[in-house]
Amino acid sequence: EIVLTQSPGTLSLSPGQRATLSCRASQTVTYRYLAWYQQKPGQAPRLLIYGASSRATGIPDRFSGSGSGTDFTLTISRLEPEDFAVYFCQQYGSSPQTFGQGTKLEIK
Amino acid sequence: EVQLVESGGGLVQPGGSLRLSCAASGFIFSSRAMSWVRQAPGKGLEWVSGISGSGDSTYYADSVKGRFTISRDNSKNTLYLQMNSLRADDTAVYYCAKVVEPHYDFWMDVWGQGTTVTVSS
């Protein structure tokens, strides 16, 4: 199975700053079949990005995804207070689909 | 509005069984695959099982294969997860999630609020 490794484990930033989260796969992710989810404490995950770079419905344009092959990035251009959460990547190009271990984005 | 509401979680002894349900509304249930994803306390997400929109095809993570059974009743817009031979490492919040296609192997655009399963003596 494809192992997804997210880095950093924790990212400490201030509102207004730019956040760059990494997701590295142990093998090529077919067709850029990679999604990003946001999860806040006590809540279910929320879809942000699919197909590596397509924003889900209702997601602000400060969220963007990029990458291909084994290296993918989620960028939040200007952090808002509500963006501080845990972010997971998921690959669905190879069975079984797998998730990264998460990056916690915390307020500095 | 698309909604998924899980139920059936609780405390069960090791070796016991539990059946989770997920009631869906706001979309054509039979046209979308569904998945169960779990999250152990303080841990990340783990895909557990998926089922096609028709219910003809089912898929399982190796960690639950042979112990868990996913099914759906499209006439009742309800997804199920029958969990047998439960172990302590099955303790988690279990989410049902709507897949964007009829086949399970795509991203999940709507998630339920989760139901907690605790396996302990």
Short mmCIF file of C-alpha atoms in Angstrom, two decimals:
data_model
loop_
_atom_site.label_atom_id
_atom_site.label_comp_id
_atom_site.label_asym_id
_atom_site.label_seq_id
_atom_site.Cartn_x
_atom_site.Cartn_y
_atom_site.Cartn_z
CA GLU A 1 0.00 0.00 0.00
CA ILE A 2 1.03 3.61 -0.52
CA VAL A 3 2.32 5.30 2.62
CA LEU A 4 1.74 9.03 2.85
CA THR A 5 4.10 11.03 5.03
CA GLN A 6 3.04 14.54 5.98
CA SER A 7 5.39 17.24 7.15
CA PRO A 8 5.83 19.05 9.33
CA GLY A 9 3.99 17.28 12.12
CA THR A 10 3.13 20.62 13.67
CA LEU A 11 3.30 24.05 12.05
CA SER A 12 3.15 27.17 14.23
CA LEU A 13 2.17 30.32 12.37
CA SER A 14 0.30 33.57 12.91
CA PRO A 15 -2.89 34.77 11.21
CA GLY A 16 -2.06 36.45 7.93
CA GLN A 17 0.98 34.27 7.27
CA ARG A 18 1.32 31.71 4.50
CA ALA A 19 1.19 28.01 5.34
CA THR A 20 2.80 25.28 3.26
CA LEU A 21 1.98 21.67 4.13
CA SER A 22 3.68 18.72 2.48
CA CYS A 23 2.44 15.23 1.67
CA ARG A 24 4.96 12.75 0.27
CA ALA A 25 3.93 9.35 -1.10
CA SER A 26 5.99 6.16 -1.01
CA GLN A 27 4.98 5.47 -4.64
CA THR A 28 3.58 7.53 -7.48
CA VAL A 29 -0.02 8.60 -6.88
CA THR A 30 -1.90 7.61 -10.02
CA TYR A 31 -3.61 10.38 -11.99
CA ARG A 32 -2.86 12.88 -9.17
CA TYR A 33 -5.63 11.18 -7.18
CA LEU A 34 -4.88 13.05 -3.97
CA ALA A 35 -7.24 14.89 -1.64
CA TRP A 36 -6.81 17.16 1.35
CA TYR A 37 -9.13 17.35 4.36
CA GLN A 38 -9.35 19.75 7.29
CA GLN A 39 -10.40 18.54 10.72
CA LYS A 40 -11.17 20.68 13.75
CA PRO A 41 -11.42 19.25 17.29
CA GLY A 42 -14.57 17.22 17.80
CA GLN A 43 -15.62 17.58 14.17
CA ALA A 44 -15.65 15.36 11.13
CA PRO A 45 -13.12 15.90 8.36
CA ARG A 46 -14.05 18.44 5.69
CA LEU A 47 -13.01 18.06 2.07
CA LEU A 48 -10.79 20.90 0.83
CA ILE A 49 -9.03 19.70 -2.32
CA TYR A 50 -9.42 16.75 -4.70
CA GLY A 51 -7.48 15.72 -7.78
CA ALA A 52 -4.44 17.36 -6.16
CA SER A 53 -5.49 20.89 -7.12
CA SER A 54 -9.28 21.23 -7.47
CA ARG A 55 -11.02 23.10 -4.67
CA ALA A 56 -14.17 21.54 -3.26
CA THR A 57 -17.43 23.45 -3.28
CA GLY A 58 -17.42 26.40 -0.90
CA ILE A 59 -13.71 26.29 -0.12
CA PRO A 60 -12.10 29.76 -0.09
CA ASP A 61 -9.51 30.48 -2.76
CA ARG A 62 -6.81 31.04 -0.16
CA PHE A 63 -6.57 27.22 -0.14
CA SER A 64 -4.67 25.73 -3.06
CA GLY A 65 -3.21 22.34 -3.84
CA SER A 66 -0.37 21.38 -6.13
CA GLY A 67 1.97 18.55 -6.96
CA SER A 68 2.20 15.29 -8.84
CA GLY A 69 3.96 11.97 -8.70
CA THR A 70 5.03 11.55 -5.09
CA ASP A 71 5.14 15.14 -3.83
CA PHE A 72 2.08 17.22 -3.05
CA THR A 73 1.53 20.52 -1.29
CA LEU A 74 -1.38 22.29 0.35
CA THR A 75 -0.90 26.05 0.57
CA ILE A 76 -2.99 28.47 2.60
CA SER A 77 -2.07 31.90 1.29
CA ARG A 78 -3.16 34.09 4.22
CA LEU A 79 -4.14 32.30 7.39
CA GLU A 80 -7.46 33.14 8.96
CA PRO A 81 -8.20 32.27 12.62
CA GLU A 82 -10.58 29.51 11.51
CA ASP A 83 -7.84 27.76 9.50
CA PHE A 84 -6.01 26.47 12.56
CA ALA A 85 -6.79 22.77 12.53
CA VAL A 86 -5.36 19.39 11.53
CA TYR A 87 -4.91 18.66 7.82
CA PHE A 88 -4.83 15.18 6.26
CA CYS A 89 -3.92 14.10 2.77
CA GLN A 90 -5.50 11.01 1.18
CA GLN A 91 -4.54 9.08 -1.92
CA TYR A 92 -7.28 7.21 -3.75
CA GLY A 93 -5.40 6.16 -6.86
CA SER A 94 -4.26 2.82 -5.51
CA SER A 95 -6.08 0.30 -3.39
CA PRO A 96 -6.31 0.50 -0.47
CA GLN A 97 -6.77 4.22 -0.25
CA THR A 98 -4.61 5.64 2.50
CA PHE A 99 -4.28 8.78 4.60
CA GLY A 100 -1.31 10.68 5.87
CA GLN A 101 -0.80 11.00 9.60
CA GLY A 102 -1.78 14.67 9.61
CA THR A 103 -0.23 18.10 10.10
CA LYS A 104 -1.42 20.20 13.00
CA LEU A 105 -1.55 23.89 12.16
CA GLU A 106 -1.44 25.87 15.39
CA ILE A 107 -1.49 29.53 16.27
CA LYS A 108 1.91 30.94 17.13
CA GLU B 1 -28.86 19.42 2.15
CA VAL B 2 -26.79 16.25 2.18
CA GLN B 3 -26.71 14.63 5.62
CA LEU B 4 -25.19 11.51 7.09
CA VAL B 5 -26.10 10.43 10.60
CA GLU B 6 -24.30 7.51 12.23
CA SER B 7 -25.61 5.47 15.14
CA GLY B 8 -24.96 2.20 16.91
CA GLY B 9 -21.68 2.91 18.65
CA GLY B 10 -21.04 2.02 22.26
CA LEU B 11 -19.00 0.03 24.72
CA VAL B 12 -18.43 -3.63 23.87
CA GLN B 13 -16.21 -6.33 25.33
CA PRO B 14 -13.32 -7.81 23.37
CA GLY B 15 -14.63 -10.53 21.09
CA GLY B 16 -18.06 -8.92 20.95
CA SER B 17 -20.09 -7.55 18.07
CA LEU B 18 -21.65 -4.24 17.14
CA ARG B 19 -23.62 -2.98 14.15
CA LEU B 20 -23.22 0.60 13.01
CA SER B 21 -25.78 2.38 10.86
CA CYS B 22 -25.55 5.51 8.75
CA ALA B 23 -28.77 7.20 7.63
CA ALA B 24 -28.34 9.25 4.47
CA SER B 25 -30.49 12.04 3.07
CA GLY B 26 -30.33 14.81 0.50
CA PHE B 27 -28.91 12.83 -2.44
CA ILE B 28 -29.68 9.79 -4.56
CA PHE B 29 -28.19 7.23 -2.19
CA SER B 30 -27.92 4.37 -4.69
CA SER B 31 -25.89 6.50 -7.11
CA ARG B 32 -22.93 6.91 -4.77
CA ALA B 33 -20.47 4.59 -3.16
CA MET B 34 -20.04 4.88 0.58
CA SER B 35 -17.14 4.30 2.93
CA TRP B 36 -16.42 3.83 6.60
CA VAL B 37 -13.37 5.62 7.98
CA ARG B 38 -12.23 5.41 11.58
CA GLN B 39 -10.07 7.49 13.86
CA ALA B 40 -8.53 6.04 16.99
CA PRO B 41 -8.20 8.44 19.96
CA GLY B 42 -5.61 11.08 19.17
CA LYS B 43 -4.67 9.40 15.90
CA GLY B 44 -5.12 9.90 12.19
CA LEU B 45 -7.72 8.62 9.76
CA GLU B 46 -7.90 5.00 8.60
CA TRP B 47 -10.10 3.86 5.73
CA VAL B 48 -11.96 0.74 6.89
CA SER B 49 -14.38 -0.37 4.19
CA GLY B 50 -16.14 0.74 1.04
CA ILE B 51 -19.18 -0.35 -0.95
CA SER B 52 -20.32 0.50 -4.45
CA GLY B 53 -23.55 2.37 -5.06
CA SER B 54 -25.35 -0.77 -6.12
CA GLY B 55 -23.97 -2.73 -3.20
CA ASP B 56 -22.52 -5.38 -5.54
CA SER B 57 -18.90 -4.64 -4.67
CA THR B 58 -17.35 -4.38 -1.23
CA TYR B 59 -13.82 -3.64 -0.08
CA TYR B 60 -12.02 -3.91 3.24
CA ALA B 61 -8.81 -2.85 4.88
CA ASP B 62 -6.62 -5.81 5.81
CA SER B 63 -7.01 -4.88 9.48
CA VAL B 64 -10.74 -5.69 9.43
CA LYS B 65 -11.06 -8.24 6.63
CA GLY B 66 -12.94 -11.31 7.79
CA ARG B 67 -14.30 -9.55 10.88
CA PHE B 68 -16.28 -6.60 9.50
CA THR B 69 -19.04 -6.62 6.87
CA ILE B 70 -20.25 -3.55 5.04
CA SER B 71 -23.71 -3.48 3.48
CA ARG B 72 -26.36 -1.05 2.37
CA ASP B 73 -30.13 -0.93 1.97
CA ASN B 74 -30.82 1.46 -0.88
CA SER B 75 -34.56 1.31 -0.22
CA LYS B 76 -33.90 2.71 3.27
CA ASN B 77 -30.99 5.02 2.32
CA THR B 78 -28.94 3.37 5.03
CA LEU B 79 -25.37 2.11 5.23
CA TYR B 80 -24.27 -0.53 7.75
CA LEU B 81 -21.10 -1.89 9.25
CA GLN B 82 -21.36 -5.21 11.07
CA MET B 83 -18.35 -5.57 13.35
CA ASN B 84 -17.54 -8.98 14.84
CA SER B 85 -14.63 -10.30 16.91
CA LEU B 86 -13.90 -6.80 18.11
CA ARG B 87 -10.46 -6.01 19.55
CA ALA B 88 -9.14 -3.19 21.66
CA ASP B 89 -7.44 -1.65 18.63
CA ASP B 90 -10.84 -1.27 16.95
CA THR B 91 -11.61 1.47 19.47
CA ALA B 92 -12.24 4.61 17.45
CA VAL B 93 -14.71 7.12 16.16
CA TYR B 94 -16.29 5.62 13.06
CA TYR B 95 -17.33 7.99 10.29
CA CYS B 96 -19.46 7.16 7.31
CA ALA B 97 -18.62 9.17 4.24
CA LYS B 98 -20.21 9.74 0.84
CA VAL B 99 -17.97 9.02 -2.12
CA VAL B 100 -18.35 11.26 -5.14
CA GLU B 101 -18.70 8.38 -7.62
CA PRO B 102 -20.58 5.05 -7.75
CA HIS B 103 -17.29 3.27 -7.13
CA TYR B 104 -15.70 3.55 -3.71
CA ASP B 105 -12.17 4.49 -4.76
CA PHE B 106 -12.57 8.26 -4.98
CA TRP B 107 -12.58 11.16 -2.58
CA MET B 108 -15.26 11.66 0.03
CA ASP B 109 -17.15 14.92 -0.10
CA VAL B 110 -19.54 14.57 2.85
CA TRP B 111 -18.88 13.00 6.24
CA GLY B 112 -21.14 12.14 9.13
CA GLN B 113 -20.47 13.36 12.66
CA GLY B 114 -19.16 9.96 13.73
CA THR B 115 -20.11 7.34 16.28
CA THR B 116 -17.76 6.14 19.01
CA VAL B 117 -16.89 2.48 19.47
CA THR B 118 -15.02 1.47 22.60
CA VAL B 119 -13.77 -2.08 22.97
CA SER B 120 -12.85 -2.79 26.57
CA SER B 121 -13.49 -5.27 29.33
#
